[in-house]
XYZ file of C-alpha atoms in Angstrom:
549
model
C 80.124 31.497 96.508
C 80.443 28.157 94.692
C 83.628 27.649 92.707
C 85.673 30.120 94.737
C 88.249 28.686 97.068
C 87.787 30.035 100.605
C 91.386 30.893 101.370
C 90.564 32.514 104.700
C 88.853 29.394 105.989
C 91.742 27.279 104.767
C 94.398 29.567 106.294
C 92.423 29.786 109.533
C 92.436 26.005 109.626
C 96.221 25.915 109.204
C 96.605 28.555 111.918
C 94.388 26.690 114.383
C 96.180 23.412 113.609
C 99.625 24.950 114.198
C 98.469 26.733 117.340
C 96.903 23.549 118.642
C 100.164 21.676 118.085
C 102.146 24.403 119.873
C 99.749 24.231 122.856
C 100.048 20.450 122.930
C 103.829 20.765 122.883
C 103.758 23.357 125.670
C 101.417 21.310 127.866
C 103.294 18.027 127.468
C 106.587 19.830 128.084
C 105.230 21.200 131.373
C 103.482 17.986 132.399
C 106.265 15.527 131.620
C 109.173 17.521 130.197
C 111.630 16.452 132.891
C 110.617 12.811 132.484
C 111.338 12.959 128.762
C 114.672 14.693 129.380
C 115.618 11.972 131.868
C 114.632 9.252 129.390
C 116.660 10.933 126.665
C 119.591 11.316 129.046
C 119.497 7.793 130.466
C 118.601 5.555 127.537
C 120.711 6.904 124.677
C 124.066 5.275 125.370
C 123.728 3.337 122.085
C 122.747 4.621 118.646
C 119.907 2.080 118.277
C 118.541 3.118 121.670
C 118.695 6.725 120.496
C 116.530 5.806 117.492
C 113.926 4.111 119.703
C 113.898 6.922 122.263
C 113.769 9.604 119.553
C 110.808 7.850 117.923
C 108.935 7.407 121.217
C 109.455 10.925 122.571
C 108.648 12.632 119.259
C 105.534 10.502 118.788
C 104.283 11.693 122.182
C 105.504 15.287 122.104
C 104.791 15.684 118.377
C 107.597 18.202 118.166
C 110.820 17.162 116.482
C 112.066 20.721 117.148
C 111.747 20.273 120.925
C 113.415 16.865 120.771
C 116.235 18.340 118.668
C 116.665 21.124 121.227
C 117.043 18.498 123.970
C 119.533 16.586 121.819
C 121.588 19.737 121.231
C 121.635 20.498 124.938
C 122.787 16.997 125.914
C 125.247 16.871 123.016
C 126.782 20.206 123.945
C 126.883 19.215 127.605
C 128.922 16.115 126.816
C 126.106 13.835 127.978
C 125.392 12.407 124.536
C 127.784 11.279 121.810
C 127.249 12.714 118.349
C 126.655 9.213 116.941
C 123.829 8.595 119.419
C 122.451 12.099 118.838
C 122.200 11.255 115.135
C 120.237 8.160 116.128
C 117.775 10.306 118.089
C 117.339 12.607 115.073
C 116.619 9.604 112.833
C 114.044 8.362 115.337
C 112.487 11.828 115.601
C 111.823 11.840 111.864
C 109.900 8.588 112.243
C 108.111 9.698 115.409
C 106.752 12.858 113.817
C 104.677 10.733 111.397
C 102.417 9.729 114.302
C 100.219 12.827 113.779
C 99.443 11.706 110.232
C 98.271 8.322 111.533
C 95.880 9.981 114.005
C 94.506 12.339 111.360
C 94.103 9.622 108.717
C 92.450 7.258 111.209
C 89.996 9.677 112.820
C 90.123 13.031 111.065
C 88.303 12.084 107.876
C 86.008 9.398 109.206
C 84.094 11.256 111.930
C 82.583 14.691 112.414
C 85.793 16.433 113.412
C 84.143 19.563 114.812
C 81.830 17.504 117.033
C 84.899 15.571 118.174
C 86.870 18.778 118.884
C 84.219 20.769 120.782
C 84.205 18.639 123.981
C 88.006 18.940 124.216
C 87.804 22.700 123.691
C 85.055 23.154 126.271
C 86.636 20.970 128.964
C 90.101 22.376 128.228
C 89.055 26.020 128.529
C 87.067 25.406 131.734
C 89.894 23.391 133.285
C 92.428 26.091 132.384
C 90.474 29.043 133.787
C 88.995 27.360 136.859
C 92.292 25.818 137.956
C 94.745 28.536 136.954
C 96.497 28.343 140.333
C 97.069 24.577 140.108
C 99.839 23.857 137.558
C 98.906 20.246 136.836
C 95.236 20.947 136.113
C 96.131 24.151 134.276
C 98.500 22.286 131.947
C 95.958 19.499 131.521
C 93.507 22.155 130.349
C 96.094 23.492 127.882
C 96.634 19.946 126.599
C 92.895 19.403 125.993
C 92.600 22.846 124.433
C 95.510 22.137 122.088
C 94.011 18.780 121.100
C 90.663 20.405 120.320
C 92.257 23.239 118.326
C 94.269 20.754 116.302
C 91.155 18.904 115.158
C 89.117 22.078 114.724
C 91.823 23.413 112.414
C 91.743 20.128 110.521
C 87.971 20.503 110.117
C 88.336 23.998 108.613
C 90.996 22.802 106.158
C 88.921 19.780 105.175
C 85.765 21.841 104.640
C 87.586 24.472 102.589
C 89.018 21.834 100.253
C 85.903 19.610 100.145
C 83.495 22.429 99.361
C 85.566 24.103 96.696
C 87.649 21.195 95.421
C 87.271 22.197 91.793
C 88.999 25.544 92.392
C 92.006 24.312 94.360
C 95.276 25.473 92.825
C 97.017 22.137 93.397
C 95.418 20.600 90.329
C 97.015 23.233 88.111
C 100.378 21.628 88.744
C 99.261 18.232 87.427
C 100.529 18.899 83.915
C 104.006 19.814 85.173
C 104.702 16.373 86.619
C 105.738 15.116 90.024
C 108.744 17.446 90.359
C 106.429 20.416 90.854
C 104.633 18.652 93.685
C 107.966 17.773 95.290
C 109.139 21.408 95.135
C 105.752 22.631 96.354
C 105.993 20.336 99.382
C 109.494 21.632 100.171
C 108.573 25.325 99.807
C 105.263 25.275 101.697
C 106.675 23.204 104.555
C 109.689 25.499 104.840
C 107.292 28.471 105.025
C 104.903 27.097 107.667
C 107.716 25.125 109.394
C 105.547 22.113 110.135
C 105.664 18.890 108.157
C 102.655 17.623 110.144
C 100.512 20.553 108.953
C 101.699 20.059 105.371
C 100.846 16.356 105.461
C 97.365 17.187 106.785
C 96.905 19.576 103.835
C 97.986 16.799 101.463
C 95.629 14.282 103.099
C 92.795 16.791 102.760
C 93.576 17.158 99.059
C 93.601 13.391 98.554
C 90.362 13.016 100.543
C 88.727 15.597 98.233
C 90.197 13.749 95.201
C 92.034 16.862 94.091
C 95.357 15.061 93.720
C 96.373 11.455 93.218
C 98.453 9.226 95.451
C 101.655 9.734 93.469
C 101.324 13.535 93.566
C 100.499 13.414 97.273
C 103.494 11.204 98.022
C 105.740 13.613 96.098
C 104.510 16.445 98.315
C 105.046 14.375 101.456
C 108.625 13.650 100.363
C 109.027 17.388 99.817
C 107.558 18.040 103.265
C 110.130 15.736 104.847
C 112.886 17.723 103.134
C 111.289 21.111 103.839
C 110.943 20.470 107.564
C 114.736 20.336 107.883
C 114.924 24.066 107.119
C 113.683 24.835 110.638
C 116.855 23.344 112.082
C 118.984 24.824 109.274
C 117.721 28.343 110.056
C 118.332 27.746 113.744
C 121.878 26.606 112.976
C 122.826 29.833 111.192
C 125.276 31.558 113.499
C 124.967 28.629 115.937
C 127.538 26.317 117.466
C 129.395 23.584 115.617
C 127.169 20.877 117.146
C 124.028 22.642 115.934
C 125.397 22.937 112.392
C 126.501 19.315 112.377
C 123.054 18.096 113.418
C 121.359 20.384 110.903
C 123.596 19.125 108.097
C 123.034 15.485 109.080
C 119.267 15.931 109.348
C 119.130 17.595 105.931
C 121.317 14.854 104.443
C 119.138 12.099 105.932
C 115.915 13.543 104.528
C 117.243 14.852 101.221
C 119.082 11.700 100.142
C 116.266 9.399 101.280
C 113.661 11.672 99.699
C 115.384 11.838 96.319
C 115.926 8.064 96.308
C 112.271 7.381 97.123
C 111.093 10.003 94.633
C 112.608 8.041 91.756
C 110.891 4.884 93.059
C 107.460 6.352 93.817
C 105.518 3.987 91.556
C 107.315 0.952 92.974
C 106.687 2.082 96.563
C 103.001 2.613 95.899
C 102.701 -0.758 94.171
C 104.574 -2.534 97.002
C 102.309 -0.937 99.612
C 99.154 -2.011 97.795
C 100.507 -5.503 97.036
C 102.104 -6.291 100.409
C 99.638 -4.580 102.765
C 96.549 -4.850 100.539
C 95.502 -1.262 101.323
C 92.690 0.358 99.351
C 92.234 3.467 101.486
C 94.462 6.155 99.892
C 94.789 8.042 103.188
C 96.069 5.026 105.094
C 98.266 4.159 102.136
C 99.891 7.611 102.248
C 100.604 7.647 105.978
C 102.014 4.133 105.740
C 104.247 5.228 102.865
C 105.363 8.228 104.904
C 106.357 5.972 107.796
C 108.026 3.490 105.421
C 110.130 6.262 103.863
C 111.369 7.314 107.293
C 111.906 3.677 108.191
C 114.021 3.233 105.057
C 115.989 6.296 106.119
C 116.832 4.631 109.423
C 117.804 1.332 107.800
C 119.895 3.110 105.180
C 121.888 5.347 107.500
C 122.127 3.359 110.747
C 125.119 1.201 109.618
C 127.060 4.343 108.698
C 126.514 6.443 111.836
C 130.050 5.873 113.181
C 131.902 7.015 110.009
C 129.367 9.817 109.625
C 130.137 10.939 113.174
C 133.855 11.131 112.334
C 133.148 13.065 109.129
C 130.872 15.564 110.881
C 133.382 16.187 113.679
C 135.835 17.411 111.069
C 133.290 19.950 109.856
C 132.608 23.406 111.333
C 135.618 23.384 113.647
C 135.838 27.165 113.385
C 132.351 27.362 114.926
C 133.339 25.579 118.135
C 132.629 28.141 120.895
C 135.651 29.813 122.462
C 136.313 29.449 126.146
C 137.917 27.318 128.836
C 134.805 25.333 129.683
C 134.264 21.876 128.308
C 130.492 21.640 128.357
C 128.554 24.800 129.191
C 129.885 26.772 126.228
C 128.031 24.348 123.939
C 124.775 24.189 125.905
C 121.770 26.352 124.952
C 120.114 28.092 127.882
C 116.606 27.241 126.624
C 116.589 24.112 128.786
C 117.790 25.226 132.251
C 117.580 21.732 133.742
C 120.019 20.407 131.123
C 122.234 23.476 131.494
C 122.456 22.723 135.221
C 123.603 19.175 134.489
C 126.308 20.549 132.188
C 127.379 22.997 134.907
C 127.558 20.125 137.371
C 129.874 18.257 135.001
C 132.038 21.380 134.796
C 132.299 21.358 138.595
C 133.561 17.781 138.443
C 136.286 19.037 136.111
C 137.063 22.011 138.354
C 137.447 19.643 141.319
C 139.843 17.364 139.424
C 141.878 20.331 138.144
C 142.037 21.757 141.661
C 143.287 18.494 143.146
C 145.896 18.141 140.368
C 147.116 21.678 141.060
C 147.329 20.999 144.797
C 149.376 17.852 144.185
C 151.754 19.644 141.826
C 152.228 22.538 144.242
C 152.880 20.410 147.302
C 155.058 17.762 145.615
C 156.410 18.866 142.249
C 157.245 22.552 142.513
C 160.580 23.416 140.861
C 162.375 26.347 142.391
C 165.200 28.649 141.256
C 168.808 27.536 141.348
C 170.678 27.659 144.661
C 172.879 30.528 143.515
C 169.885 32.711 142.592
C 169.347 35.997 144.426
C 167.513 36.114 147.739
C 164.801 38.274 146.189
C 164.318 35.729 143.367
C 163.898 32.981 145.921
C 161.413 35.007 147.985
C 159.273 35.980 144.992
C 159.546 32.555 143.374
C 156.341 31.412 141.588
C 156.761 28.580 139.022
C 155.456 29.642 135.633
C 153.648 26.374 134.916
C 151.868 26.435 138.280
C 150.799 30.041 137.751
C 149.464 29.101 134.318
C 147.524 26.184 135.776
C 146.013 28.438 138.421
C 145.219 31.152 135.864
C 143.414 28.603 133.706
C 141.359 27.661 136.744
C 140.559 31.351 137.345
C 139.619 31.877 133.684
C 137.279 28.908 133.889
C 135.751 30.319 137.078
C 135.042 33.634 135.331
C 133.456 31.861 132.366
C 131.286 29.694 134.600
C 130.144 32.695 136.634
C 129.124 34.454 133.408
C 127.171 31.332 132.456
C 125.497 31.369 135.881
C 124.476 35.016 135.447
C 122.938 34.234 132.053
C 121.135 31.201 133.472
C 119.697 33.250 136.346
C 117.808 35.334 133.787
C 115.846 32.276 132.709
C 112.599 31.126 134.290
C 114.055 28.756 136.893
C 111.999 26.677 139.287
C 112.758 27.093 143.021
C 114.580 23.743 142.977
C 116.690 24.781 139.976
C 117.474 28.140 141.560
C 118.670 26.388 144.734
C 120.859 24.004 142.711
C 122.380 26.933 140.843
C 123.120 28.709 144.123
C 124.789 25.574 145.539
C 126.902 25.192 142.394
C 128.043 28.802 142.563
C 129.017 28.344 146.208
C 130.854 25.094 145.415
C 132.773 26.702 142.559
C 133.945 29.498 144.808
C 135.035 27.076 147.556
C 137.171 25.046 145.143
C 138.891 28.031 143.520
C 139.590 29.771 146.858
C 140.956 26.470 148.146
C 143.315 26.313 145.164
C 144.389 29.913 145.815
C 145.425 29.029 149.375
C 147.978 26.602 147.937
C 149.073 28.891 145.119
C 149.925 31.632 147.641
C 152.439 29.479 149.557
C 154.429 28.084 146.612
C 157.486 30.256 147.332
C 157.269 29.380 151.046
C 157.248 25.674 150.244
C 160.393 26.101 148.181
C 161.967 28.029 151.036
C 161.130 25.179 153.408
C 162.566 22.646 150.974
C 165.913 24.512 150.894
C 166.080 24.938 154.703
C 168.926 23.284 156.623
C 166.960 22.857 159.850
C 165.769 19.192 159.966
C 162.529 20.098 161.736
C 161.497 22.374 158.863
C 161.932 19.431 156.506
C 159.806 17.349 158.847
C 157.030 19.946 158.759
C 157.135 19.945 154.958
C 157.002 16.140 154.911
C 154.020 16.231 157.302
C 152.189 18.644 154.991
C 152.961 16.489 151.975
C 151.705 13.425 153.840
C 148.558 15.306 154.848
C 147.788 16.110 151.215
C 148.493 12.539 150.149
C 146.155 11.181 152.846
C 143.525 13.726 151.818
C 143.636 12.608 148.192
C 143.481 8.951 149.232
C 140.361 9.582 151.334
C 138.822 11.538 148.444
C 139.409 8.651 146.018
C 137.773 6.202 148.428
C 134.865 8.565 149.048
C 134.452 9.247 145.321
C 134.141 5.515 144.578
C 131.263 5.081 147.020
C 127.899 4.624 145.295
C 126.105 6.064 148.300
C 127.844 9.019 149.902
C 127.853 9.040 153.692
C 127.564 12.434 155.375
C 129.337 10.951 158.410
C 132.526 10.524 156.346
C 132.425 14.224 155.469
C 132.197 15.216 159.118
C 134.902 12.733 160.129
C 137.378 14.172 157.607
C 136.546 17.728 158.712
C 137.253 16.814 162.339
C 140.478 15.061 161.364
C 141.722 18.125 159.466
C 141.047 20.335 162.479
C 142.761 17.875 164.825
C 145.846 17.448 162.611
C 146.135 21.205 162.160
C 146.090 21.781 165.906
C 148.646 19.011 166.489
C 151.047 20.364 163.832
C 150.792 23.944 165.110
C 151.384 22.744 168.689
C 154.422 20.738 167.535
C 155.751 23.780 165.673
C 155.634 26.080 168.681
C 156.986 23.374 170.990
C 160.109 22.829 168.850
C 160.865 26.363 167.720
C 159.705 28.509 170.640
C 163.199 29.648 171.551
C 165.084 28.666 168.390
C 166.066 30.547 165.276
C 165.878 28.877 161.887
C 166.407 29.941 158.286
C 162.575 29.833 157.920
C 160.716 31.989 160.443
C 158.160 30.458 162.748
C 155.520 32.880 161.449
C 156.161 31.701 157.875
C 155.854 28.058 158.909
C 152.658 28.754 160.844
C 151.239 30.618 157.871
C 152.052 27.761 155.484
C 150.445 25.217 157.818
C 147.377 27.399 158.229
C 146.936 27.965 154.481
C 147.492 24.317 153.538
C 144.885 23.125 156.038
C 142.565 25.986 155.103
C 142.855 25.028 151.444
C 142.138 21.369 152.182
C 139.187 22.352 154.340
C 137.681 24.570 151.635
C 138.118 21.878 148.995
C 136.560 19.249 151.239
C 133.654 21.591 151.987
C 133.242 21.992 148.229
C 133.190 18.207 147.808
C 130.468 17.986 150.439
C 128.526 20.800 148.788
C 128.555 18.931 145.472
C 126.558 16.102 147.056
C 123.677 18.521 147.649
C 123.559 19.482 143.984
C 122.651 16.240 142.232
C 118.884 15.555 142.072
C 117.884 12.060 143.155
C 116.792 11.030 139.649
C 120.225 11.839 138.180
C 122.506 10.355 140.821
C 122.907 7.086 138.905
C 123.285 8.571 135.419
């Protein structure tokens, strides 16, 4: 009926548009998600690179939410500095304007439905006929999402074009630009898509329901309203999530309010400088310029802003012994695995430090202490170091159990299994040393020279082991032959030391029993062997594309 706004057609258009965008996001994530994660991981060592990468990835994925999720994962995993993460967020705000350019260029100048139907038909057929082939299946989802996006646009455009005189937006004209700004904020916060809101605005401008200044006010509101998605996600979240949400809101709010007071000047400058007469192209250009001004305005202040944000939300820093995994969301298993790998690097270093302290720097009881005190001697600081290692092991195993519940690929499941095995090797290796602390002190206090020689040999063995590890660790390309050589050397040195022990003390009595000495030798070499096996196991964990990160 003429004069009545067809809300159902309009809402159906919004629904199809949002669904199409979600399908596009899903398909691109499956088709090239790992590539984008690697780009984000590799090329964000500088804030300006973060801006470029954030713009590029968001323009392709058309999902600032997905990009933000990646940023949070890398930030929490210690693979991205907060300053550079802020750069990615700034770039994401610019990249998300790409949809508006596509819509303004094609959406109102061709028969959108005719354009969408071939994508829908090919996409559906590709999806159903190739359901067992992931690449073709995801290609079908991509085409389907693209078709739905433009079909939704067609419904919105028709609903507004046909019944333009009844659209409620015009009722706000008498209230001034503030109402349009607030409307843009509220509607975008409700539908949680600035791209959909901008398409609605472009449809209104195309139907001449609202003017350029009112439309730009709504677009500014949309840029502010879209930050509420991250704000809602930050409620009850980690400190990093709250910091990013606060920064993103600050970027868009401050820039939006500044530009709102200069709307007329911005519109005039766009017409004068770029000589644009198409209101749709003028609006999308203004939208990009506003986000460009945001980047220029905040980029010089990212370092002080990083320091200010790090002082916020300290009470929301997750509890636990881990350095990285406690901050990493499990939504991106591949990134969570990288964070777990970094934790293993820390576990290895802590294990080697503990071994060195046990074998070289243990402080025993005084000489006049009781025999029982000497026998049961366990230095408090060494026990605390070992307990911290155990607490970290428990926390990492809990993280592994949570990660196993996610939809892991076979490759990711194998990596997780290798990491779990490596973690256990390192901690058990540390335990071998922890269990002989009192025996080492007993050997140190012995009067028999040969016992002192055995202790010196063990200390030398550990020193040589750490030297070899440092040399091996510095190698860009790890050689499996080195691993095997060290394993053989440990076995050979163990046999030689045990043979020497029995040769010297077969018929002698000492203040340290031969069984105690043999046990210490066995546990020291066992501990070194387990740790070295763990080092070798870590080389199987790192995927080829991340070895040079």
